[in-house]
Amino acid sequence: MSKLKINSFQFQEILNLKLGCYYPVKKLMTKNEILSVLKFYRFHNKFFPMPIFLDISEKQKKDIENQKRINLYYKKIKIGLLTNFDIFSLEKKKLLKLFFKTKSLSHPGVKNFLSTKPFFISGNIKLSKQILFEKKLYPDYWKKFFRRKKIVEIGSFHTRNIPHSTHEKLHDMALEKCDGLFIHPMTGKLKKGDFTRKTILNSYKIYLKKKKNNKIFFDEFLSHARFGGPREAAFHAIIRKNFGCTHFIVGRDHAGIKNFYSKYASQKFCIKNKKKIGLKILSFKEPFYCNKCEVMKGNFEKCKHKKKNKRYLSGTTIRKHILNKKKLPKYYLRKEIL
């Protein structure tokens, strides 16, 4: 039986697939399924926006194509078995506009997709019994947890940043509409210049200790950023629905990068497709800090001061300040986190 070695990115995808994070998708997609998702946002009869695939090299293809079953290995450890598989290629350049709304090589998602290996493999994966997970990684754990706590309406918050003042305001606004909030930061493979997994987890540990709110729940999500804008925002919402959430916060330029998507494109797309996604979309306008009021305010809150007194915060600005060793204004984030 042949071996197929996978990398850390592929290992993460397989785990999320098998844990149930990507339901209704339960297996690696076929060529027709990928095309259907990219062209029509459909996986069989259900709305689904993101292709789930495993790419392989030409050498790997030759090694496995005449086999019926393949052992999957990650870091010299057998992690599972792949059966009922099919190997295919995709015209990646022709799919870029569908996937990312752009062909620009300065878009990291485009660059990442084009750098995938020339072939793809679909099929069913059975994980080895030796692969054990923390209970909290399973979507079903959180569904049962929320039911046990009798929390009916659960807001969810996706991020790849440390918690800053804008995020805190969004959390508070979500808790005004929901019985609880599930903060679920993405801590898998990110891009150069992003906060590390350790930094995100430590920052939230401090934040939750300071916040002292028993309606806030937290766990990490080991996945990677695709920078797919509206398409990826809907994908993030579906994942949180699988974790038992009823509401999802879609932020400013959610899953965007640079200026490839308009500020509220992800919100508009998710609101338009909220019935297909299957949960309520919390589409707050960007909160701001008023220099005169000296407080963070939601866009709906009255402020008599002029526009020049409003300060809009972003994770990008925070990262740039830290990388360039510049001092951040105090209102950006808690001093303990800084």
mmCIF file of C-alpha atoms in Angstrom:
data_model
loop_
_atom_site.group_PDB
_atom_site.id
_atom_site.type_symbol
_atom_site.label_atom_id
_atom_site.label_comp_id
_atom_site.label_asym_id
_atom_site.label_seq_id
_atom_site.Cartn_x
_atom_site.Cartn_y
_atom_site.Cartn_z
ATOM 1 C CA MET A 1 0.000 0.000 0.000
ATOM 2 C CA SER A 2 1.384 3.412 -0.990
ATOM 3 C CA LYS A 3 2.144 6.292 1.335
ATOM 4 C CA LEU A 4 1.102 9.899 0.832
ATOM 5 C CA LYS A 5 2.960 12.449 2.934
ATOM 6 C CA ILE A 6 1.016 15.595 3.793
ATOM 7 C CA ASN A 7 2.132 19.001 5.123
ATOM 8 C CA SER A 8 0.882 20.945 8.154
ATOM 9 C CA PHE A 9 -1.642 22.918 6.120
ATOM 10 C CA GLN A 10 -3.136 19.731 4.645
ATOM 11 C CA PHE A 11 -3.154 18.056 8.063
ATOM 12 C CA GLN A 12 -5.188 20.948 9.505
ATOM 13 C CA GLU A 13 -7.702 20.718 6.667
ATOM 14 C CA ILE A 14 -8.140 16.968 7.093
ATOM 15 C CA LEU A 15 -8.662 17.308 10.843
ATOM 16 C CA ASN A 16 -11.267 20.060 10.465
ATOM 17 C CA LEU A 17 -13.005 17.999 7.800
ATOM 18 C CA LYS A 18 -13.135 14.888 9.979
ATOM 19 C CA LEU A 19 -14.062 16.757 13.176
ATOM 20 C CA GLY A 20 -17.191 18.058 11.428
ATOM 21 C CA CYS A 21 -16.179 21.730 11.172
ATOM 22 C CA TYR A 22 -16.926 21.832 7.429
ATOM 23 C CA TYR A 23 -20.291 20.034 7.450
ATOM 24 C CA PRO A 24 -22.062 19.259 5.083
ATOM 25 C CA VAL A 25 -18.695 18.434 3.490
ATOM 26 C CA LYS A 26 -17.383 15.165 4.932
ATOM 27 C CA LYS A 27 -14.756 14.169 2.367
ATOM 28 C CA LEU A 28 -12.207 15.709 0.014
ATOM 29 C CA MET A 29 -14.100 17.254 -2.890
ATOM 30 C CA THR A 30 -14.153 15.902 -6.439
ATOM 31 C CA LYS A 31 -13.410 18.128 -9.417
ATOM 32 C CA ASN A 32 -17.121 18.641 -10.164
ATOM 33 C CA GLU A 33 -17.833 19.459 -6.507
ATOM 34 C CA ILE A 34 -15.062 22.082 -6.456
ATOM 35 C CA LEU A 35 -16.364 23.654 -9.662
ATOM 36 C CA SER A 36 -19.925 23.671 -8.321
ATOM 37 C CA VAL A 37 -18.799 25.385 -5.104
ATOM 38 C CA LEU A 38 -16.780 28.021 -6.988
ATOM 39 C CA LYS A 39 -19.377 28.694 -9.685
ATOM 40 C CA PHE A 40 -22.665 28.291 -7.799
ATOM 41 C CA TYR A 41 -21.803 28.154 -4.060
ATOM 42 C CA ARG A 42 -23.415 24.708 -4.041
ATOM 43 C CA PHE A 43 -22.220 21.430 -2.554
ATOM 44 C CA HIS A 44 -24.808 18.971 -3.847
ATOM 45 C CA ASN A 45 -28.096 20.479 -2.608
ATOM 46 C CA LYS A 46 -26.660 22.727 0.080
ATOM 47 C CA PHE A 47 -25.141 26.217 0.119
ATOM 48 C CA PHE A 48 -21.384 25.975 0.606
ATOM 49 C CA PRO A 49 -18.836 28.590 -0.506
ATOM 50 C CA MET A 50 -15.342 27.122 -0.046
ATOM 51 C CA PRO A 51 -13.539 24.334 -1.954
ATOM 52 C CA ILE A 52 -11.997 21.707 0.342
ATOM 53 C CA PHE A 53 -9.127 19.978 -1.402
ATOM 54 C CA LEU A 54 -5.798 18.189 -1.081
ATOM 55 C CA ASP A 55 -3.138 18.917 -3.699
ATOM 56 C CA ILE A 56 -0.423 16.453 -4.755
ATOM 57 C CA SER A 57 2.708 16.549 -6.910
ATOM 58 C CA GLU A 58 3.264 14.675 -10.172
ATOM 59 C CA LYS A 59 5.603 12.259 -8.369
ATOM 60 C CA GLN A 60 2.990 11.607 -5.669
ATOM 61 C CA LYS A 61 0.413 10.990 -8.403
ATOM 62 C CA LYS A 62 2.612 8.357 -10.062
ATOM 63 C CA ASP A 63 3.289 6.649 -6.725
ATOM 64 C CA ILE A 64 -0.380 6.244 -5.790
ATOM 65 C CA GLU A 65 -2.507 6.263 -8.954
ATOM 66 C CA ASN A 66 -2.642 2.444 -9.324
ATOM 67 C CA GLN A 67 -3.481 1.820 -5.675
ATOM 68 C CA LYS A 68 -6.918 1.271 -4.154
ATOM 69 C CA ARG A 69 -6.060 2.542 -0.675
ATOM 70 C CA ILE A 70 -3.443 5.032 0.495
ATOM 71 C CA ASN A 71 -1.857 5.505 3.904
ATOM 72 C CA LEU A 72 -1.674 9.177 4.901
ATOM 73 C CA TYR A 73 1.424 10.256 6.824
ATOM 74 C CA TYR A 74 2.193 13.488 8.645
ATOM 75 C CA LYS A 75 5.640 13.939 10.220
ATOM 76 C CA LYS A 76 6.383 10.205 9.822
ATOM 77 C CA ILE A 77 3.198 9.277 11.710
ATOM 78 C CA LYS A 78 0.354 7.427 10.020
ATOM 79 C CA ILE A 79 -2.720 9.605 10.500
ATOM 80 C CA GLY A 80 -5.259 7.808 8.358
ATOM 81 C CA LEU A 81 -6.377 5.951 5.273
ATOM 82 C CA LEU A 82 -7.646 7.415 1.977
ATOM 83 C CA THR A 83 -10.070 5.313 -0.094
ATOM 84 C CA ASN A 84 -12.413 5.709 -3.096
ATOM 85 C CA PHE A 85 -10.143 8.389 -4.425
ATOM 86 C CA ASP A 86 -9.854 10.125 -7.757
ATOM 87 C CA ILE A 87 -6.942 12.215 -9.062
ATOM 88 C CA PHE A 88 -7.599 15.261 -11.239
ATOM 89 C CA SER A 89 -6.221 18.621 -12.318
ATOM 90 C CA LEU A 90 -7.779 22.081 -12.338
ATOM 91 C CA GLU A 91 -7.301 25.033 -14.652
ATOM 92 C CA LYS A 92 -6.330 27.205 -11.706
ATOM 93 C CA LYS A 93 -5.804 30.450 -13.607
ATOM 94 C CA LYS A 94 -9.336 30.239 -15.029
ATOM 95 C CA LEU A 95 -10.786 29.795 -11.530
ATOM 96 C CA LEU A 96 -9.093 32.790 -9.877
ATOM 97 C CA LYS A 97 -11.841 35.318 -10.668
ATOM 98 C CA LEU A 98 -14.498 32.959 -9.364
ATOM 99 C CA PHE A 99 -12.537 32.183 -6.218
ATOM 100 C CA PHE A 100 -11.101 35.584 -5.275
ATOM 101 C CA LYS A 101 -12.748 38.123 -7.635
ATOM 102 C CA THR A 102 -9.247 38.969 -8.894
ATOM 103 C CA LYS A 103 -6.260 37.494 -10.741
ATOM 104 C CA SER A 104 -3.742 39.809 -9.095
ATOM 105 C CA LEU A 105 -0.599 38.122 -7.823
ATOM 106 C CA SER A 106 -0.413 40.684 -5.014
ATOM 107 C CA HIS A 107 -3.466 38.952 -3.502
ATOM 108 C CA PRO A 108 -2.062 36.310 -1.080
ATOM 109 C CA GLY A 109 -4.991 33.950 -1.688
ATOM 110 C CA VAL A 110 -4.351 34.013 -5.436
ATOM 111 C CA LYS A 111 -0.646 33.438 -4.851
ATOM 112 C CA ASN A 112 -1.313 30.528 -2.477
ATOM 113 C CA PHE A 113 -3.810 28.850 -4.818
ATOM 114 C CA LEU A 114 -1.485 29.120 -7.824
ATOM 115 C CA SER A 115 1.371 27.668 -5.758
ATOM 116 C CA THR A 116 -0.568 24.490 -4.964
ATOM 117 C CA LYS A 117 0.738 21.306 -6.583
ATOM 118 C CA PRO A 118 -0.474 20.438 -10.125
ATOM 119 C CA PHE A 119 -2.885 17.641 -9.140
ATOM 120 C CA PHE A 120 -5.684 17.182 -6.632
ATOM 121 C CA ILE A 121 -7.116 14.102 -4.964
ATOM 122 C CA SER A 122 -10.668 13.484 -3.751
ATOM 123 C CA GLY A 123 -11.829 10.643 -1.517
ATOM 124 C CA ASN A 124 -12.909 9.349 1.876
ATOM 125 C CA ILE A 125 -10.557 9.588 4.838
ATOM 126 C CA LYS A 126 -10.603 7.344 7.890
ATOM 127 C CA LEU A 127 -8.434 8.690 10.692
ATOM 128 C CA SER A 128 -6.214 6.387 12.732
ATOM 129 C CA LYS A 129 -7.504 5.545 16.200
ATOM 130 C CA GLN A 130 -4.217 6.829 17.625
ATOM 131 C CA ILE A 131 -5.097 10.374 16.542
ATOM 132 C CA LEU A 132 -6.722 11.848 19.642
ATOM 133 C CA PHE A 133 -8.187 15.326 20.008
ATOM 134 C CA GLU A 134 -9.193 17.652 22.789
ATOM 135 C CA LYS A 135 -12.971 17.491 23.216
ATOM 136 C CA LYS A 136 -13.225 21.259 22.677
ATOM 137 C CA LEU A 137 -12.047 20.907 19.061
ATOM 138 C CA TYR A 138 -15.226 19.006 18.177
ATOM 139 C CA PRO A 139 -18.190 21.134 17.067
ATOM 140 C CA ASP A 140 -20.485 18.650 18.849
ATOM 141 C CA TYR A 141 -18.779 19.414 22.177
ATOM 142 C CA TRP A 142 -19.870 23.051 21.956
ATOM 143 C CA LYS A 143 -23.375 22.230 20.703
ATOM 144 C CA LYS A 144 -23.919 20.022 23.753
ATOM 145 C CA PHE A 145 -22.240 22.566 26.037
ATOM 146 C CA PHE A 146 -24.562 25.383 24.951
ATOM 147 C CA ARG A 147 -27.616 23.116 25.285
ATOM 148 C CA ARG A 148 -26.506 22.022 28.760
ATOM 149 C CA LYS A 149 -26.073 25.670 29.778
ATOM 150 C CA LYS A 150 -29.522 26.405 28.256
ATOM 151 C CA ILE A 151 -28.088 29.216 26.164
ATOM 152 C CA VAL A 152 -30.452 29.668 23.234
ATOM 153 C CA GLU A 153 -28.927 32.504 21.230
ATOM 154 C CA ILE A 154 -25.152 32.289 20.787
ATOM 155 C CA GLY A 155 -23.212 34.996 18.970
ATOM 156 C CA SER A 156 -19.883 34.047 17.395
ATOM 157 C CA PHE A 157 -16.780 36.081 16.704
ATOM 158 C CA HIS A 158 -14.047 35.172 14.222
ATOM 159 C CA THR A 159 -10.651 36.873 14.292
ATOM 160 C CA ARG A 160 -6.959 36.356 13.547
ATOM 161 C CA ASN A 161 -5.903 39.273 15.743
ATOM 162 C CA ILE A 162 -5.334 40.005 19.407
ATOM 163 C CA PRO A 163 -8.351 41.643 21.144
ATOM 164 C CA HIS A 164 -8.381 45.424 20.766
ATOM 165 C CA SER A 165 -10.887 48.133 21.648
ATOM 166 C CA THR A 166 -12.969 47.783 18.468
ATOM 167 C CA HIS A 167 -13.302 44.054 19.078
ATOM 168 C CA GLU A 168 -14.291 44.644 22.691
ATOM 169 C CA LYS A 169 -17.049 46.984 21.528
ATOM 170 C CA LEU A 170 -18.268 44.394 18.991
ATOM 171 C CA HIS A 171 -18.331 41.756 21.740
ATOM 172 C CA ASP A 172 -20.430 44.035 23.959
ATOM 173 C CA MET A 173 -22.793 44.858 21.095
ATOM 174 C CA ALA A 174 -23.251 41.155 20.291
ATOM 175 C CA LEU A 175 -24.034 40.384 23.946
ATOM 176 C CA GLU A 176 -26.822 42.964 23.841
ATOM 177 C CA LYS A 177 -28.503 40.816 21.182
ATOM 178 C CA CYS A 178 -27.501 37.301 22.311
ATOM 179 C CA ASP A 179 -27.481 35.244 25.519
ATOM 180 C CA GLY A 180 -23.822 34.354 25.047
ATOM 181 C CA LEU A 181 -20.778 34.933 22.845
ATOM 182 C CA PHE A 182 -18.371 32.327 21.463
ATOM 183 C CA ILE A 183 -14.989 33.898 20.636
ATOM 184 C CA HIS A 184 -13.252 31.583 18.183
ATOM 185 C CA PRO A 185 -9.943 33.005 16.860
ATOM 186 C CA MET A 186 -8.212 31.358 13.910
ATOM 187 C CA THR A 187 -4.758 30.259 15.047
ATOM 188 C CA GLY A 188 -3.567 27.958 12.271
ATOM 189 C CA LYS A 189 -1.223 28.838 9.437
ATOM 190 C CA LEU A 190 -1.480 32.595 8.839
ATOM 191 C CA LYS A 191 0.550 35.002 6.722
ATOM 192 C CA LYS A 192 3.878 36.632 7.499
ATOM 193 C CA GLY A 193 3.392 39.602 9.820
ATOM 194 C CA ASP A 194 0.313 38.145 11.562
ATOM 195 C CA PHE A 195 0.242 37.566 15.304
ATOM 196 C CA THR A 196 1.497 34.145 16.386
ATOM 197 C CA ARG A 197 -0.810 31.513 17.849
ATOM 198 C CA LYS A 198 0.865 31.911 21.261
ATOM 199 C CA THR A 199 0.357 35.692 21.230
ATOM 200 C CA ILE A 200 -3.337 35.416 20.307
ATOM 201 C CA LEU A 201 -4.045 32.784 22.984
ATOM 202 C CA ASN A 202 -2.108 34.643 25.713
ATOM 203 C CA SER A 203 -3.783 37.953 24.810
ATOM 204 C CA TYR A 204 -7.252 36.441 25.049
ATOM 205 C CA LYS A 205 -6.366 34.771 28.337
ATOM 206 C CA ILE A 206 -5.605 38.239 29.751
ATOM 207 C CA TYR A 207 -8.679 39.768 28.108
ATOM 208 C CA LEU A 208 -11.099 37.157 29.471
ATOM 209 C CA LYS A 209 -9.611 37.457 32.955
ATOM 210 C CA LYS A 210 -10.078 41.244 32.874
ATOM 211 C CA LYS A 211 -13.521 41.059 31.252
ATOM 212 C CA LYS A 212 -14.989 38.752 33.920
ATOM 213 C CA ASN A 213 -18.065 37.912 31.883
ATOM 214 C CA ASN A 214 -19.522 34.413 32.320
ATOM 215 C CA LYS A 215 -21.500 34.821 29.101
ATOM 216 C CA ILE A 216 -18.313 34.755 27.009
ATOM 217 C CA PHE A 217 -16.896 31.402 25.890
ATOM 218 C CA PHE A 218 -13.594 30.829 24.149
ATOM 219 C CA ASP A 219 -11.655 28.309 22.119
ATOM 220 C CA GLU A 220 -9.187 28.419 19.227
ATOM 221 C CA PHE A 221 -9.873 27.319 15.652
ATOM 222 C CA LEU A 222 -6.875 25.692 13.976
ATOM 223 C CA SER A 223 -7.306 26.827 10.403
ATOM 224 C CA HIS A 224 -5.744 29.240 7.918
ATOM 225 C CA ALA A 225 -6.750 32.485 6.236
ATOM 226 C CA ARG A 226 -7.733 32.223 2.581
ATOM 227 C CA PHE A 227 -8.395 35.985 2.139
ATOM 228 C CA GLY A 228 -11.503 35.128 0.128
ATOM 229 C CA GLY A 229 -13.598 38.134 1.200
ATOM 230 C CA PRO A 230 -17.388 37.538 1.077
ATOM 231 C CA ARG A 231 -16.989 33.889 0.077
ATOM 232 C CA GLU A 232 -14.793 33.183 3.083
ATOM 233 C CA ALA A 233 -16.975 35.211 5.463
ATOM 234 C CA ALA A 234 -19.916 32.927 4.609
ATOM 235 C CA PHE A 235 -17.620 29.932 5.139
ATOM 236 C CA HIS A 236 -16.679 31.226 8.597
ATOM 237 C CA ALA A 237 -20.371 31.642 9.426
ATOM 238 C CA ILE A 238 -21.195 28.040 8.405
ATOM 239 C CA ILE A 239 -18.337 26.735 10.569
ATOM 240 C CA ARG A 240 -19.727 28.599 13.618
ATOM 241 C CA LYS A 241 -23.209 27.264 12.887
ATOM 242 C CA ASN A 242 -21.648 23.786 13.057
ATOM 243 C CA PHE A 243 -20.340 24.717 16.521
ATOM 244 C CA GLY A 244 -23.872 25.466 17.691
ATOM 245 C CA CYS A 245 -23.932 29.248 17.244
ATOM 246 C CA THR A 246 -27.108 31.043 16.141
ATOM 247 C CA HIS A 247 -25.551 34.428 15.253
ATOM 248 C CA PHE A 248 -22.324 35.441 13.554
ATOM 249 C CA ILE A 249 -20.525 38.792 13.581
ATOM 250 C CA VAL A 250 -19.384 39.788 10.100
ATOM 251 C CA GLY A 251 -16.874 42.564 10.524
ATOM 252 C CA ARG A 252 -15.534 45.369 8.390
ATOM 253 C CA ASP A 253 -13.778 43.856 5.356
ATOM 254 C CA HIS A 254 -14.233 40.407 6.867
ATOM 255 C CA ALA A 255 -11.680 37.925 5.403
ATOM 256 C CA GLY A 256 -10.455 40.698 3.110
ATOM 257 C CA ILE A 257 -6.957 41.845 2.277
ATOM 258 C CA LYS A 258 -5.622 45.258 1.190
ATOM 259 C CA ASN A 259 -8.307 46.907 -1.012
ATOM 260 C CA PHE A 260 -9.459 43.871 -2.983
ATOM 261 C CA TYR A 261 -12.970 43.924 -1.470
ATOM 262 C CA SER A 262 -15.102 46.878 -0.439
ATOM 263 C CA LYS A 263 -15.440 47.613 3.279
ATOM 264 C CA TYR A 264 -18.865 46.029 3.745
ATOM 265 C CA ALA A 265 -18.911 43.530 0.829
ATOM 266 C CA SER A 266 -18.776 40.539 3.201
ATOM 267 C CA GLN A 267 -21.652 41.865 5.295
ATOM 268 C CA LYS A 268 -23.836 42.452 2.239
ATOM 269 C CA PHE A 269 -23.112 38.990 0.834
ATOM 270 C CA CYS A 270 -23.827 37.217 4.129
ATOM 271 C CA ILE A 271 -27.043 39.166 4.738
ATOM 272 C CA LYS A 272 -28.199 38.337 1.207
ATOM 273 C CA ASN A 273 -27.523 34.628 1.816
ATOM 274 C CA LYS A 274 -28.406 34.399 5.527
ATOM 275 C CA LYS A 275 -31.236 31.876 4.984
ATOM 276 C CA LYS A 276 -28.931 29.632 2.951
ATOM 277 C CA ILE A 277 -26.160 29.985 5.540
ATOM 278 C CA GLY A 278 -28.618 29.143 8.307
ATOM 279 C CA LEU A 279 -27.886 31.673 11.055
ATOM 280 C CA LYS A 280 -28.471 35.343 11.823
ATOM 281 C CA ILE A 281 -25.865 37.846 10.664
ATOM 282 C CA LEU A 282 -24.725 40.575 13.052
ATOM 283 C CA SER A 283 -23.610 43.245 10.595
ATOM 284 C CA PHE A 284 -22.490 46.106 12.807
ATOM 285 C CA LYS A 285 -20.999 49.172 11.204
ATOM 286 C CA GLU A 286 -17.448 49.874 12.303
ATOM 287 C CA PRO A 287 -17.250 51.228 15.891
ATOM 288 C CA PHE A 288 -15.102 54.298 16.533
ATOM 289 C CA TYR A 289 -13.285 56.044 19.353
ATOM 290 C CA CYS A 290 -14.315 59.643 20.018
ATOM 291 C CA ASN A 291 -11.474 61.838 21.229
ATOM 292 C CA LYS A 292 -13.929 64.196 22.920
ATOM 293 C CA CYS A 293 -16.172 61.558 24.560
ATOM 294 C CA GLU A 294 -13.060 59.461 25.317
ATOM 295 C CA VAL A 295 -14.986 56.229 24.737
ATOM 296 C CA MET A 296 -15.590 53.605 22.029
ATOM 297 C CA LYS A 297 -18.944 54.040 20.333
ATOM 298 C CA GLY A 298 -21.083 51.975 18.011
ATOM 299 C CA ASN A 299 -22.093 53.602 14.736
ATOM 300 C CA PHE A 300 -25.709 53.717 15.986
ATOM 301 C CA GLU A 301 -24.797 55.645 19.158
ATOM 302 C CA LYS A 302 -25.233 59.395 19.113
ATOM 303 C CA CYS A 303 -22.110 61.539 19.183
ATOM 304 C CA LYS A 304 -22.357 65.323 18.852
ATOM 305 C CA HIS A 305 -18.681 65.733 17.974
ATOM 306 C CA LYS A 306 -17.252 66.279 14.513
ATOM 307 C CA LYS A 307 -15.950 63.590 12.187
ATOM 308 C CA LYS A 308 -12.351 64.688 12.775
ATOM 309 C CA ASN A 309 -12.668 63.508 16.386
ATOM 310 C CA LYS A 310 -13.551 59.940 15.365
ATOM 311 C CA ARG A 311 -10.776 57.344 15.311
ATOM 312 C CA TYR A 312 -11.239 54.017 13.546
ATOM 313 C CA LEU A 313 -8.995 51.208 14.762
ATOM 314 C CA SER A 314 -7.651 48.150 12.959
ATOM 315 C CA GLY A 315 -5.497 45.105 13.595
ATOM 316 C CA THR A 316 -3.344 46.094 10.619
ATOM 317 C CA THR A 317 -2.450 49.410 12.275
ATOM 318 C CA ILE A 318 -1.626 47.665 15.553
ATOM 319 C CA ARG A 319 0.670 45.167 13.812
ATOM 320 C CA LYS A 320 2.455 47.956 11.915
ATOM 321 C CA HIS A 321 3.013 49.979 15.089
ATOM 322 C CA ILE A 322 4.440 46.965 16.918
ATOM 323 C CA LEU A 323 6.678 45.925 13.998
ATOM 324 C CA ASN A 324 7.993 49.486 13.647
ATOM 325 C CA LYS A 325 8.316 49.885 17.435
ATOM 326 C CA LYS A 326 5.990 52.879 17.452
ATOM 327 C CA LYS A 327 3.923 53.860 20.456
ATOM 328 C CA LEU A 328 0.217 53.028 20.203
ATOM 329 C CA PRO A 329 -2.420 55.430 21.556
ATOM 330 C CA LYS A 330 -3.804 54.171 24.892
ATOM 331 C CA TYR A 331 -7.321 53.709 23.543
ATOM 332 C CA TYR A 332 -6.228 51.042 21.036
ATOM 333 C CA LEU A 333 -5.965 48.117 23.446
ATOM 334 C CA ARG A 334 -5.583 47.227 27.087
ATOM 335 C CA LYS A 335 -2.113 47.995 28.484
ATOM 336 C CA GLU A 336 -1.796 44.431 29.879
ATOM 337 C CA ILE A 337 -2.291 43.019 26.377
ATOM 338 C CA LEU A 338 0.070 45.576 24.803
#
